[in-house]
mmCIF file of C-alpha atoms in Angstrom:
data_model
loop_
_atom_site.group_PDB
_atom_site.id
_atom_site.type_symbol
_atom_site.label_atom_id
_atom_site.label_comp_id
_atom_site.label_asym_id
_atom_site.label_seq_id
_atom_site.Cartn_x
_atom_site.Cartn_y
_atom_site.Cartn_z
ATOM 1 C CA UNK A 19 34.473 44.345 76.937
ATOM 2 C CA UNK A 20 34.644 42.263 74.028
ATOM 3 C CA UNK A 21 35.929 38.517 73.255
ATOM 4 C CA UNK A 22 35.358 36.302 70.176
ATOM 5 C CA UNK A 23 31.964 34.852 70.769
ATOM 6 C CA UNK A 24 30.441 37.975 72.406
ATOM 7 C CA UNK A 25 30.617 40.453 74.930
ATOM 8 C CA UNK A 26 31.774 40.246 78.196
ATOM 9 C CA UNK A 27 27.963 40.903 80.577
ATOM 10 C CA UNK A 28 29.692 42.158 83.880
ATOM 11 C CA UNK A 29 27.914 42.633 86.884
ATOM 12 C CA UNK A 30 27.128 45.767 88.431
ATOM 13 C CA UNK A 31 29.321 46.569 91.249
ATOM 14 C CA UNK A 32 26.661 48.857 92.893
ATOM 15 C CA UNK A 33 24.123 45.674 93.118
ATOM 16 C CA UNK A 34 23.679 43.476 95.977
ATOM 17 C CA UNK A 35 25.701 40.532 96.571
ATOM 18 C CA UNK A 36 24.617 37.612 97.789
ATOM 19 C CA UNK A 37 25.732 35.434 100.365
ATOM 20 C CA UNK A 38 26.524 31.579 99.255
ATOM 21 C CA UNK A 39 24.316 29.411 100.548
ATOM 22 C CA UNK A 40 25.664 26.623 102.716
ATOM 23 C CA UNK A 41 27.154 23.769 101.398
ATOM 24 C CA UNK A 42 27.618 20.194 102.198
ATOM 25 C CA UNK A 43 30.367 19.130 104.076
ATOM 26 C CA UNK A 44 32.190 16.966 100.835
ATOM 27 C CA UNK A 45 34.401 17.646 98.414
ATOM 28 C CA UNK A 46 32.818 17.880 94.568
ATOM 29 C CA UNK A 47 34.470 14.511 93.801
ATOM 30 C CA UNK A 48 34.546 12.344 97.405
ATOM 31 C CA UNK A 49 30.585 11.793 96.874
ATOM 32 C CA UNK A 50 28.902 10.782 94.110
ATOM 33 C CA UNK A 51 25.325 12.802 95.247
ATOM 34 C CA UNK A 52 27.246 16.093 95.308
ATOM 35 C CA UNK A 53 28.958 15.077 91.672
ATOM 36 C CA UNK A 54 25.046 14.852 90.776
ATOM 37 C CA UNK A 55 24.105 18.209 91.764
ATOM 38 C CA UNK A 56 24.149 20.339 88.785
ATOM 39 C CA UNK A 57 25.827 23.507 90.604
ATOM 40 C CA UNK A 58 28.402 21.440 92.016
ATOM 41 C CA UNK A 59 29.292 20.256 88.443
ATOM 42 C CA UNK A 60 29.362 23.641 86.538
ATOM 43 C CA UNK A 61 31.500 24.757 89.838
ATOM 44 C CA UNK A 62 33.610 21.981 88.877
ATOM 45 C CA UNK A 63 33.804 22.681 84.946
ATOM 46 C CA UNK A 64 34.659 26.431 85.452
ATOM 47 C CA UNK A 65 37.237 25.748 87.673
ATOM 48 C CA UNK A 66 38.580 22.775 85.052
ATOM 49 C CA UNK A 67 38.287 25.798 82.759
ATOM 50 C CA UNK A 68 40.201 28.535 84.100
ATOM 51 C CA UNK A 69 42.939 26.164 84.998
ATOM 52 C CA UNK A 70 42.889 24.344 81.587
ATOM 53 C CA UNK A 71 42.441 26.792 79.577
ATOM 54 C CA UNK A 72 43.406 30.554 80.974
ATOM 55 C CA UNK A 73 43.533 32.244 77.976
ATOM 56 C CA UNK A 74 40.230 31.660 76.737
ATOM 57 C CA UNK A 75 38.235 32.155 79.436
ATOM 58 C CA UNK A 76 40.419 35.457 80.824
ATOM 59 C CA UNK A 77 38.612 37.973 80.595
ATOM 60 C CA UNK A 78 34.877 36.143 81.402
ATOM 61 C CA UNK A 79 37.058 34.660 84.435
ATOM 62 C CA UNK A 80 37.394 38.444 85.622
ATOM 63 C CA UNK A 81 33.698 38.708 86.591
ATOM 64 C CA UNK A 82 33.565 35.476 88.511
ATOM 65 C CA UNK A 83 33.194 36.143 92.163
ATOM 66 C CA UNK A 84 33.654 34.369 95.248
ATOM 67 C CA UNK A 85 29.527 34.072 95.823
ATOM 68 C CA UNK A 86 29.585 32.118 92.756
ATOM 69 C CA UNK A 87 30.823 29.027 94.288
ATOM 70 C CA UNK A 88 28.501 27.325 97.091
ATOM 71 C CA UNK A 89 31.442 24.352 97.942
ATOM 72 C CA UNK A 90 33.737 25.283 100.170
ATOM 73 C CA UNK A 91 36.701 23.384 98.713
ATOM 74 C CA UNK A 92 35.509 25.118 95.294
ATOM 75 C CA UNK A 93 35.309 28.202 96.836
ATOM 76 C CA UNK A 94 39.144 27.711 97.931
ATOM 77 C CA UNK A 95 40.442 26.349 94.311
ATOM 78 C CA UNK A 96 38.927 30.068 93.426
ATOM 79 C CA UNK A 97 40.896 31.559 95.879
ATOM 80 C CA UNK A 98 44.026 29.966 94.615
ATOM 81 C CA UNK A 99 43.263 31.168 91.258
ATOM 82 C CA UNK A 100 42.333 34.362 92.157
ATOM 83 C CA UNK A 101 45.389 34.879 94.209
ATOM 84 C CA UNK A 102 47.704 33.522 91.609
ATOM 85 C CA UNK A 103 46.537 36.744 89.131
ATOM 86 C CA UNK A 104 43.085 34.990 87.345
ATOM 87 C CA UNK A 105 43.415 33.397 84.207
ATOM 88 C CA UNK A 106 45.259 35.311 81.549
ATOM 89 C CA UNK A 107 46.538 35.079 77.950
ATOM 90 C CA UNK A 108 50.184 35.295 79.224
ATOM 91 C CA UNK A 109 50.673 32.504 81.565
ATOM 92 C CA UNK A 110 49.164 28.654 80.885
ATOM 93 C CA UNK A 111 50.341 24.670 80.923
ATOM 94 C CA UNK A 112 52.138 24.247 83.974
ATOM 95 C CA UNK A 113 53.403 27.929 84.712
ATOM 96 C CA UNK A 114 50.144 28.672 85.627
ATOM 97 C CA UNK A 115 48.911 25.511 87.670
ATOM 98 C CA UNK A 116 52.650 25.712 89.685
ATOM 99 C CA UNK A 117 51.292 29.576 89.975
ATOM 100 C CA UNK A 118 47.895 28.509 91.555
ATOM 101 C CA UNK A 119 49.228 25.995 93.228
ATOM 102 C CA UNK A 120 51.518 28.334 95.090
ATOM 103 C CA UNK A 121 48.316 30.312 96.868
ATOM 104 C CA UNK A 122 46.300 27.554 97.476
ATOM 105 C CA UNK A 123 45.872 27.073 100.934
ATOM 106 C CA UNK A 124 46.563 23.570 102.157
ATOM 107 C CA UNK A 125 47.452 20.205 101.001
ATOM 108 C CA UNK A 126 43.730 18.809 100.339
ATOM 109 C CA UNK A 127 43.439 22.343 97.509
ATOM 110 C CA UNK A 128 46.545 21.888 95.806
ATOM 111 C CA UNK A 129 45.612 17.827 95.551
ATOM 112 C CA UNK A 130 42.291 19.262 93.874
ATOM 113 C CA UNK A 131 43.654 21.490 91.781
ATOM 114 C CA UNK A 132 46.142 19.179 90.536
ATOM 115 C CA UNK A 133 43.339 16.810 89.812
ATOM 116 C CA UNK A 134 40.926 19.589 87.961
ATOM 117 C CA UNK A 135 43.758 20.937 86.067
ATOM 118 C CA UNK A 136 44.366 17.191 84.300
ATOM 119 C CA UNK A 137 40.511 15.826 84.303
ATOM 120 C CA UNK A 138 39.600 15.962 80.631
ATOM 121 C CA UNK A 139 37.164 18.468 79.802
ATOM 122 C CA UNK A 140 34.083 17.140 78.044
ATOM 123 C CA UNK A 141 34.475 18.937 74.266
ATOM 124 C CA UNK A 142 34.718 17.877 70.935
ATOM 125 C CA UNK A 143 38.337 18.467 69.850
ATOM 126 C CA UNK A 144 39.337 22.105 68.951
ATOM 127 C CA UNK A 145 36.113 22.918 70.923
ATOM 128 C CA UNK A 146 37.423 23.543 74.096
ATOM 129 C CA UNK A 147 37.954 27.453 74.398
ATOM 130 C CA UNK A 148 34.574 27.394 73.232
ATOM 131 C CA UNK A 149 33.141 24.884 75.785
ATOM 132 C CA UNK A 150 35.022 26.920 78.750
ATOM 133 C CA UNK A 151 33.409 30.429 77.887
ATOM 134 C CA UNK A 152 29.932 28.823 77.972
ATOM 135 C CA UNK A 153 30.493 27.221 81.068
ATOM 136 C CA UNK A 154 31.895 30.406 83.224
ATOM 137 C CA UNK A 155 28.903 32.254 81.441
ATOM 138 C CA UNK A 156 27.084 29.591 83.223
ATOM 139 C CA UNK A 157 28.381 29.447 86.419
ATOM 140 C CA UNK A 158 28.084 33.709 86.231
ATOM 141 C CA UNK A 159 24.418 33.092 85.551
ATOM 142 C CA UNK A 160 23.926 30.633 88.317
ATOM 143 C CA UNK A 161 25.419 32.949 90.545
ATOM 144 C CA UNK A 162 23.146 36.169 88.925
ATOM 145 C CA UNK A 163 19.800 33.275 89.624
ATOM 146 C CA UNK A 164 21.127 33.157 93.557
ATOM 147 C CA UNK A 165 21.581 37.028 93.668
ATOM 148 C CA UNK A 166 18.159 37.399 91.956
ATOM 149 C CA UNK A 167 16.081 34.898 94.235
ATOM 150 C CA UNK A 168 17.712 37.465 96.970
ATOM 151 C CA UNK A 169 16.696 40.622 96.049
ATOM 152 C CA UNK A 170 13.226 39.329 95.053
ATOM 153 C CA UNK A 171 13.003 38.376 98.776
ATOM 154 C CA UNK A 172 14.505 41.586 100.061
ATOM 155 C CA UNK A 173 11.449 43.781 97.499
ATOM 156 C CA UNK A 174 8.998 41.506 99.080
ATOM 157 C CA UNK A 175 10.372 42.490 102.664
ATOM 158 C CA UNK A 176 10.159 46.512 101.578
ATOM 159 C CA UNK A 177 7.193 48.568 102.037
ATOM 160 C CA UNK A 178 6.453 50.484 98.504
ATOM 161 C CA UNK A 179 4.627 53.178 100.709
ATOM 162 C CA UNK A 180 6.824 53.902 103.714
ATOM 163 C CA UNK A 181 9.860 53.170 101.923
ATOM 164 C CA UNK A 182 9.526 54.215 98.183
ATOM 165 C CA UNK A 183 12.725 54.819 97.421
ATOM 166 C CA UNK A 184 14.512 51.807 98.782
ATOM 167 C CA UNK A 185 11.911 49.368 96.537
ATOM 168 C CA UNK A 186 12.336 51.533 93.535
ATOM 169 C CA UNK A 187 16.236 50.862 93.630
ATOM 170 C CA UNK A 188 15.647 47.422 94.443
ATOM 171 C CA UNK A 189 13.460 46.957 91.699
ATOM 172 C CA UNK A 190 15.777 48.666 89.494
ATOM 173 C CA UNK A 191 18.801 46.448 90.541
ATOM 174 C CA UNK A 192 16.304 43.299 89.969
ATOM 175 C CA UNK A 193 15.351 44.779 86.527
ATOM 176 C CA UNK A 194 19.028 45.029 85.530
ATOM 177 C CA UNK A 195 20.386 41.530 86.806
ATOM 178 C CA UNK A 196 17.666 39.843 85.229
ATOM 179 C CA UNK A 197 18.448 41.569 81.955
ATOM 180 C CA UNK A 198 22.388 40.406 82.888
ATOM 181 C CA UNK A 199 21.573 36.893 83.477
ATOM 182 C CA UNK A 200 19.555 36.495 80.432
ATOM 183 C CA UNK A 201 22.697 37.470 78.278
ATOM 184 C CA UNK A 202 24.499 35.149 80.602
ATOM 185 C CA UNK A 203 22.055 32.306 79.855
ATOM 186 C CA UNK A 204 22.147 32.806 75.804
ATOM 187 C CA UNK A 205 25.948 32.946 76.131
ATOM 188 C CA UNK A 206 25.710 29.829 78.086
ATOM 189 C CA UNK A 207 23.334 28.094 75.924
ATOM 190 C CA UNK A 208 25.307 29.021 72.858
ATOM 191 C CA UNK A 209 28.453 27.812 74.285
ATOM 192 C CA UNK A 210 27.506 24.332 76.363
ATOM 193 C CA UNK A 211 25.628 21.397 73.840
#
């Protein structure tokens, strides 16, 4: 695929995915050491992003998955989105929060969402569309580093000799995500000052 600014890196569906690590028990806002952790906060921006502004970050949203959020209540927010038909050109302003709002899955998510869907996003003006695709291409290559750390442990864990062909495909899956996550970072890097 192809959007203005670059291509669209998607993942491969035949790698494997990781599981999130846990998280801590707070929401991204309630305290101020998990609004300092640098995950939590690009979880935060994308989320600001595909509720802010749908239509830019449409079709990058489409290769965000679950894995790529590690706090629960961002994990839900995704849900909501997710279940409400992801970002899209077609549907923004207040259709689309009262549309993610309708599949989120308590009170405490639609309070959050109602609070990441006003919080101003940090661009210069009439840079926000491009502020929002470099911070989902971030949060895609956070979740690529997770995936990666992963399968390095799995190829450690797998016998070259007795088991050829299992490390050869899981050196061939590590080959190719690092090779997506480095177009994920320069996206990132291009699109975040």
């Amino acid at each position: 695929k192809a959007v203005a600014g670059g291509s669209v890196p998607t993942p491969r569906a035949d790698l494997p995915r990781s599981r999130p690590a846990p998280a801590p028990a707070v929401t991204p806002r309630s305290q101020g050491g998990a609004r300092r952790d640098p995950a939590l906060v690009v979880e935060r921006e994308a989320l600001k992003c595909a509720l802010q502004e749908p239509g830019a970050v449409a079709e990058w949203y489409e290769s965000v998955e679950e894995t790529a959020f590690t706090h629960p209540s961002a994990r839900q927010v995704h849900r909501a989105i997710a279940g409400a038909g992801f970002p899209s050109a077609e549907v923004s302003g207040l259709s689309w929060i009262d549309a993610v709002l309708e599949h989120a899955d308590d009170d405490s998510v639609r309070r959050l969402v109602r609070e990441l869907a006003v919080e101003p996003l940090p661009a210069e003006f009439g840079q926000d569309a491009r502020y929002a695709i470099g911070v989902i291409s971030r949060l895609l290559e956070l979740d690529a580093s997770r995936r990666i750390a992963d399968l390095r442990g799995r190829l450690q864990r797998t016998d070259p000799v007795t088991e050829p062909a299992d490390y050869q495909q899981c050196f061939a899956d590590l080959l190719a995500l690092e090779d997506y996550r480095r177009s994920l970072r320069q996206e990132s890097l291009g699109g975040v000052t």
